[in-house]
Amino acid sequence: MLRELGAKNVQLPLSRKIWEINWGFVLLICATASIGFLMLYSAANGNLEPWASRQMMRFGVGLILMFVVALVDIRIWLNLAYPLYAVALILLGAVEVMGVIGMGARRWIDFGPFQLQPSEVMKIAIILALARYFHNIGLEDVRRIRWLIPPLLLVLAPVALVLRQPDLGTALLLAAGAGIVFFVAGVRLWKFAVVIGTAIPAGFFAFQFLHEYQKKRVLTFLNPENDPLGAGYHILQSKIALGSGGVFGKGLLQGTQSHLNYLPEMRTDFIFSMLAEEFGMVGGLLLFALYILLIAYGYAIAYRSRNHFGKLLAIGMTGIFFLYIFINVAMVMGMVPVVGVPLPLISYGGTAMLTLLIGFGLIMSVYIHRDIDIPGKR
Amino acid sequence: MAGDQHKEKGRVFSRRSLMMAGSQAVLMSALAGRLYYLQVIHSDEYSTMADENRMNLQLLPPLRGRIVDRFGLEVASNRHNYRVVLIPEQTKSVEATLDALEHYVPPGSIDRERVLKDVKRKRSFVPIPVVDNLTWEQFAKINVNSPDLPGIQMDVGSTRDYPYGPLFAHIVGYVGAVSERDLQTQEYDPLLELPEFRIGKSGIEKYYDKTLRGKAGLSRLEANAFGRIIRELNRQEGIPGNDAVLTIDKQLQEFTVRRMGTESAAAVIMDIHSGDVLSMVSVPSFDPNAFASGISSADWKALIEDPKRPLGNKAIGGQYPPGSTFKMIVALAALEAGVINAGHQVFCSGHTQLGKHRFHCWKRGGHGKLDLEDAISQSCDIYFYDIARKVGVDKIAEMAHRFGLGEELDIDMLGERDGLIPTKAWKLAVQGVPWQLGETYNTGIGQGYVLATPLQLAVMTARLANGGKKVSPRLVRSINGEALEGAMQPHPQLNLEDLDLGISQNSLKYVLNGMYKVVNGPRGSARAAKIRVEGWEMAGKTGTAQVRRISRKERIEGVRKSDEKPWEERDHALFVGYAPFDDPRYAVSVIVEHGGSGSGAAAPIARDLLQETLRLDPLRKPSYDIAIRRQKGGGDA
């Protein structure tokens, strides 16, 4: 239908845009978030207060924001990509100077009524910036190393700043999310091999400069049972919660590990363990299914987009979403080190929720404006 | 050209995104696989670990069985221990709460320093004991005022109580905290590891500890990660300990103690047919309640250093030369061996010569010519030197053993002593030198090596009085109303055929007649202590045991009267007896340490005890264990 409207410089009427919102996608998001509300209701021993209700409010605000983002013309996002990135980078730098210290790291900027976590803004900004960059250059250029230096710098600058906070999880997430955009943009595979090949020894080298608690996290990951009362306690208790849930789980509000406080951080990072304890493998797989459907939507939207910017943006955002899921779930199951990454749409917390919903808004914007052709600048 | 590149860009994107989707699918499958690994393959292990996390087993100590006298009077019971505990998290200021509490408890009963230390050391929801052993009035007062005492909680524990204090101290014993040694030597019982658990430390409390203890209950609690108890999952009540019914009659026991006064003495009263020990007294005594709640070191020192040894049970653990009370054994040995008959006569001139040694009679002028019954009734030493020589020490020892001397009687208590009955072989083995005839002389009058406990002397007397039947003493009649295995039925359903000691009734008759004359004969050594109630006449034998040998010099200068000597050098006074003479039922033995003479110090006591025993005559009343059996609907109703 849109195709008939012509490809270039077309403005879609608002009614049309609303009609084009992918309501199935919205429904999946709401369904997933509802599971989160249920778990927070359980975490408060069967009360909406204090967590579930607040989370619902945040989700409501986030949903509105998502629609606004979705309805904004994709070309505006394209134009805003670099400025947004610049602002995010400046904010990240500002954290160094005026950030609020919390949980042993400097991550927040206090803006009076609300606090801002620039690293969250950066997660979106870097995908936008990279999508715009790769949208603009041709395939041959993608395969030339000198054309890869600017986007690499785009990635390294924020990663370095986030590492200094220090926030290992977010740094990895940024690097990996960017990597996905590089990959689908068509960067040669051997270049990835080179980057990873240098990153691993660099990682070992960097390990020496990590904070003590981060070193400990990496080391206890390797064998958590060795230190059951110390740093390995979290992973072990999480595995006990998961394992004791069995196939069908212990039932809502019946999780002993969660409700008797053996499970650490059960509202945030370890909420999946609680879900799997109370609803078992059935509950865990149901959540996986919802996530897979959301990711599939992301891919489908990317495939349908006629403009390259939309494709890269949708894949990049879906990739970030996937990385959240994978790192968090793998962490609580003892497959990767404990890094503070929330479970998307489920974990308690406003900032991550907003970031995600804005990301979903961008994916939806790609869908709504899928037939708009945007010529590359070159 | 631009269009081609555009298409190529799209193709690369499609290929790459497909690869990306594929690898994400692989990673998602890995997560699902891990989920399966944890939740299906290892589910049981983790379930167990989850249960180990939350389950908290708590032992519920059982109520200790009571100890009652033969009529069901509680002599050891469980008293409510009203306590106050403090839960720090429920008060803003521990200090302020303690200040407020001071108004309701006896001054000085709060050990602030310890309480504050515990508050610091333990988690804030753990109750900390503050005051123990409150009266009901104090307890109620605190309860009423609890709104002013934030964090204070009332608690009722259980403490062992001995309502009669010193009266039963040596029989019942006491309980105390489990020591390191108890843990090593006793059969494992998780109860022993409870800090507040008490076990029997002496007496019946110790001997019947397992019976009285009961079985622990179990409470399965759910606790959170901080150790706070959330709820009780299930509860399995313990089995309370069994009640032990003593053979002792509290009333008689009380009388005995009172009659002994301030002496250092012991007495045993027993039923000569059933072996029931009706009273067993060792004075002075101590208060077992002090041990149950923890004794101060000053009190402990005083008990240890007292020359009258209040902690020891002299009735079973005190060993004394039986003196003349041993003469019945010597007489029976001679009669049964056939070396004399009842008409055998000896002339007593006050002394007799053996080689260089001169052996004296207690009566300086001598008794003149005596037969066996006279010799017993007047306790002539010369007569017994003579017959002891005739029969020999080994035959005497054999007879002594038949009457329960020289060996443990296996009464239900620890601390029983053997006494000592010498033989030739014994002396050679222990001292390495052969037996001397002079030692036979000394044995003949119950001196020298011979030692016996008051319990043994009572048993000896009982076996004499019941016609030579091997009665054994017992302290516990029944457990929970069930008669103990192997225990003899009380009089009169007596079947003692198997227990005959094989003494001819004829021999016994002469000895018993002699004992009758001791008390009732015109020249009897205890004629001042006869029972004047018709039909209750007592028979018995006095004994005076030298604590130190009378030297030659003292004999020449004249033997000092006992009460002229310092207390620790005076002779022990003994008396054994039974009553009524015609239809014997009860035997008694009395020993008054350093009491002077048997006739003066011990016989009057023994007389009073037997008379009171007959007056109370416990066998005529329904006994407690039979009453219990009737209540339970079984037995002989």
mmCIF file of C-alpha atoms in Angstrom, chain A residues 134-135 137-140 143 183-184 186-187 237 239-240 242-244 246-247 256-257 260-262 276 280-281 288 299 308 311 315 322 326 333-335, chain B residues 5-6 8-9 12-14 16-17 19-21 24 27-28 30-32 34-36 38-40 43 46-47 49-50 53-54 222-226 230:
data_model
loop_
_atom_site.group_PDB
_atom_site.id
_atom_site.type_symbol
_atom_site.label_atom_id
_atom_site.label_comp_id
_atom_site.label_asym_id
_atom_site.label_seq_id
_atom_site.Cartn_x
_atom_site.Cartn_y
_atom_site.Cartn_z
ATOM 1 C CA PHE A 134 26.653 1.846 7.568
ATOM 2 C CA HIS A 135 23.517 3.078 5.815
ATOM 3 C CA ILE A 137 28.519 3.867 2.951
ATOM 4 C CA GLY A 138 28.532 1.365 0.137
ATOM 5 C CA LEU A 139 29.331 -2.287 0.389
ATOM 6 C CA GLU A 140 32.838 -1.880 -1.041
ATOM 7 C CA ARG A 143 35.047 -3.977 3.152
ATOM 8 C CA PHE A 183 28.231 -8.135 11.347
ATOM 9 C CA VAL A 184 24.954 -7.633 9.541
ATOM 10 C CA GLY A 186 28.679 -7.053 6.011
ATOM 11 C CA VAL A 187 32.061 -6.567 7.624
ATOM 12 C CA GLN A 237 21.564 -20.296 45.577
ATOM 13 C CA LYS A 239 20.969 -22.774 40.792
ATOM 14 C CA ILE A 240 19.301 -24.356 43.830
ATOM 15 C CA LEU A 242 16.119 -23.191 39.564
ATOM 16 C CA GLY A 243 16.846 -26.861 40.109
ATOM 17 C CA SER A 244 14.419 -27.293 42.970
ATOM 18 C CA GLY A 246 11.631 -28.886 38.665
ATOM 19 C CA VAL A 247 9.363 -29.204 35.667
ATOM 20 C CA THR A 256 11.187 -21.338 49.260
ATOM 21 C CA GLN A 257 14.498 -20.092 47.943
ATOM 22 C CA LEU A 260 13.044 -17.179 52.508
ATOM 23 C CA ASN A 261 15.657 -14.823 51.081
ATOM 24 C CA TYR A 262 18.148 -17.466 50.073
ATOM 25 C CA ALA A 276 11.793 -20.812 37.284
ATOM 26 C CA GLY A 280 9.400 -24.580 36.821
ATOM 27 C CA MET A 281 10.816 -25.369 33.428
ATOM 28 C CA PHE A 288 11.668 -18.034 26.308
ATOM 29 C CA TYR A 299 13.969 -9.893 12.365
ATOM 30 C CA HIS A 308 19.135 -0.025 5.041
ATOM 31 C CA LYS A 311 17.224 -2.893 8.688
ATOM 32 C CA ILE A 315 18.559 -5.857 13.913
ATOM 33 C CA PHE A 322 18.720 -10.678 22.830
ATOM 34 C CA PHE A 326 21.110 -14.242 27.084
ATOM 35 C CA MET A 333 22.091 -20.461 35.487
ATOM 36 C CA GLY A 334 25.795 -20.264 36.190
ATOM 37 C CA MET A 335 26.940 -20.240 32.554
ATOM 38 C CA GLN B 5 25.275 -2.139 -5.068
ATOM 39 C CA HIS B 6 22.069 -1.474 -3.221
ATOM 40 C CA GLU B 8 24.085 -6.535 -3.158
ATOM 41 C CA LYS B 9 23.980 -4.692 0.188
ATOM 42 C CA VAL B 12 24.637 -9.445 2.248
ATOM 43 C CA PHE B 13 22.336 -8.149 4.954
ATOM 44 C CA SER B 14 19.874 -11.009 4.423
ATOM 45 C CA ARG B 16 24.273 -12.068 7.592
ATOM 46 C CA SER B 17 21.025 -11.558 9.493
ATOM 47 C CA MET B 19 23.453 -16.233 10.279
ATOM 48 C CA MET B 20 22.842 -13.942 13.232
ATOM 49 C CA ALA B 21 19.367 -15.387 13.758
ATOM 50 C CA GLN B 24 20.960 -16.574 18.415
ATOM 51 C CA LEU B 27 22.356 -19.717 22.090
ATOM 52 C CA MET B 28 18.672 -19.792 23.067
ATOM 53 C CA ALA B 30 21.771 -23.632 24.987
ATOM 54 C CA LEU B 31 19.765 -21.732 27.573
ATOM 55 C CA ALA B 32 16.852 -24.130 27.221
ATOM 56 C CA ARG B 34 20.767 -25.656 30.617
ATOM 57 C CA LEU B 35 17.278 -25.155 32.011
ATOM 58 C CA TYR B 36 16.536 -28.802 31.301
ATOM 59 C CA LEU B 38 19.116 -27.953 36.083
ATOM 60 C CA GLN B 39 15.387 -28.487 36.380
ATOM 61 C CA VAL B 40 14.993 -32.029 35.144
ATOM 62 C CA SER B 43 16.211 -31.430 40.053
ATOM 63 C CA TYR B 46 18.749 -29.175 44.058
ATOM 64 C CA SER B 47 15.445 -29.928 45.762
ATOM 65 C CA MET B 49 19.666 -28.611 48.802
ATOM 66 C CA ALA B 50 16.690 -26.245 48.904
ATOM 67 C CA ASN B 53 18.562 -24.576 53.232
ATOM 68 C CA ARG B 54 15.192 -23.955 54.755
ATOM 69 C CA GLU B 222 11.294 -23.415 58.246
ATOM 70 C CA ALA B 223 13.973 -20.771 58.543
ATOM 71 C CA ASN B 224 14.942 -18.010 56.147
ATOM 72 C CA ALA B 225 18.430 -17.108 54.976
ATOM 73 C CA PHE B 226 19.072 -15.103 58.156
ATOM 74 C CA ILE B 230 9.195 -18.559 59.703
#
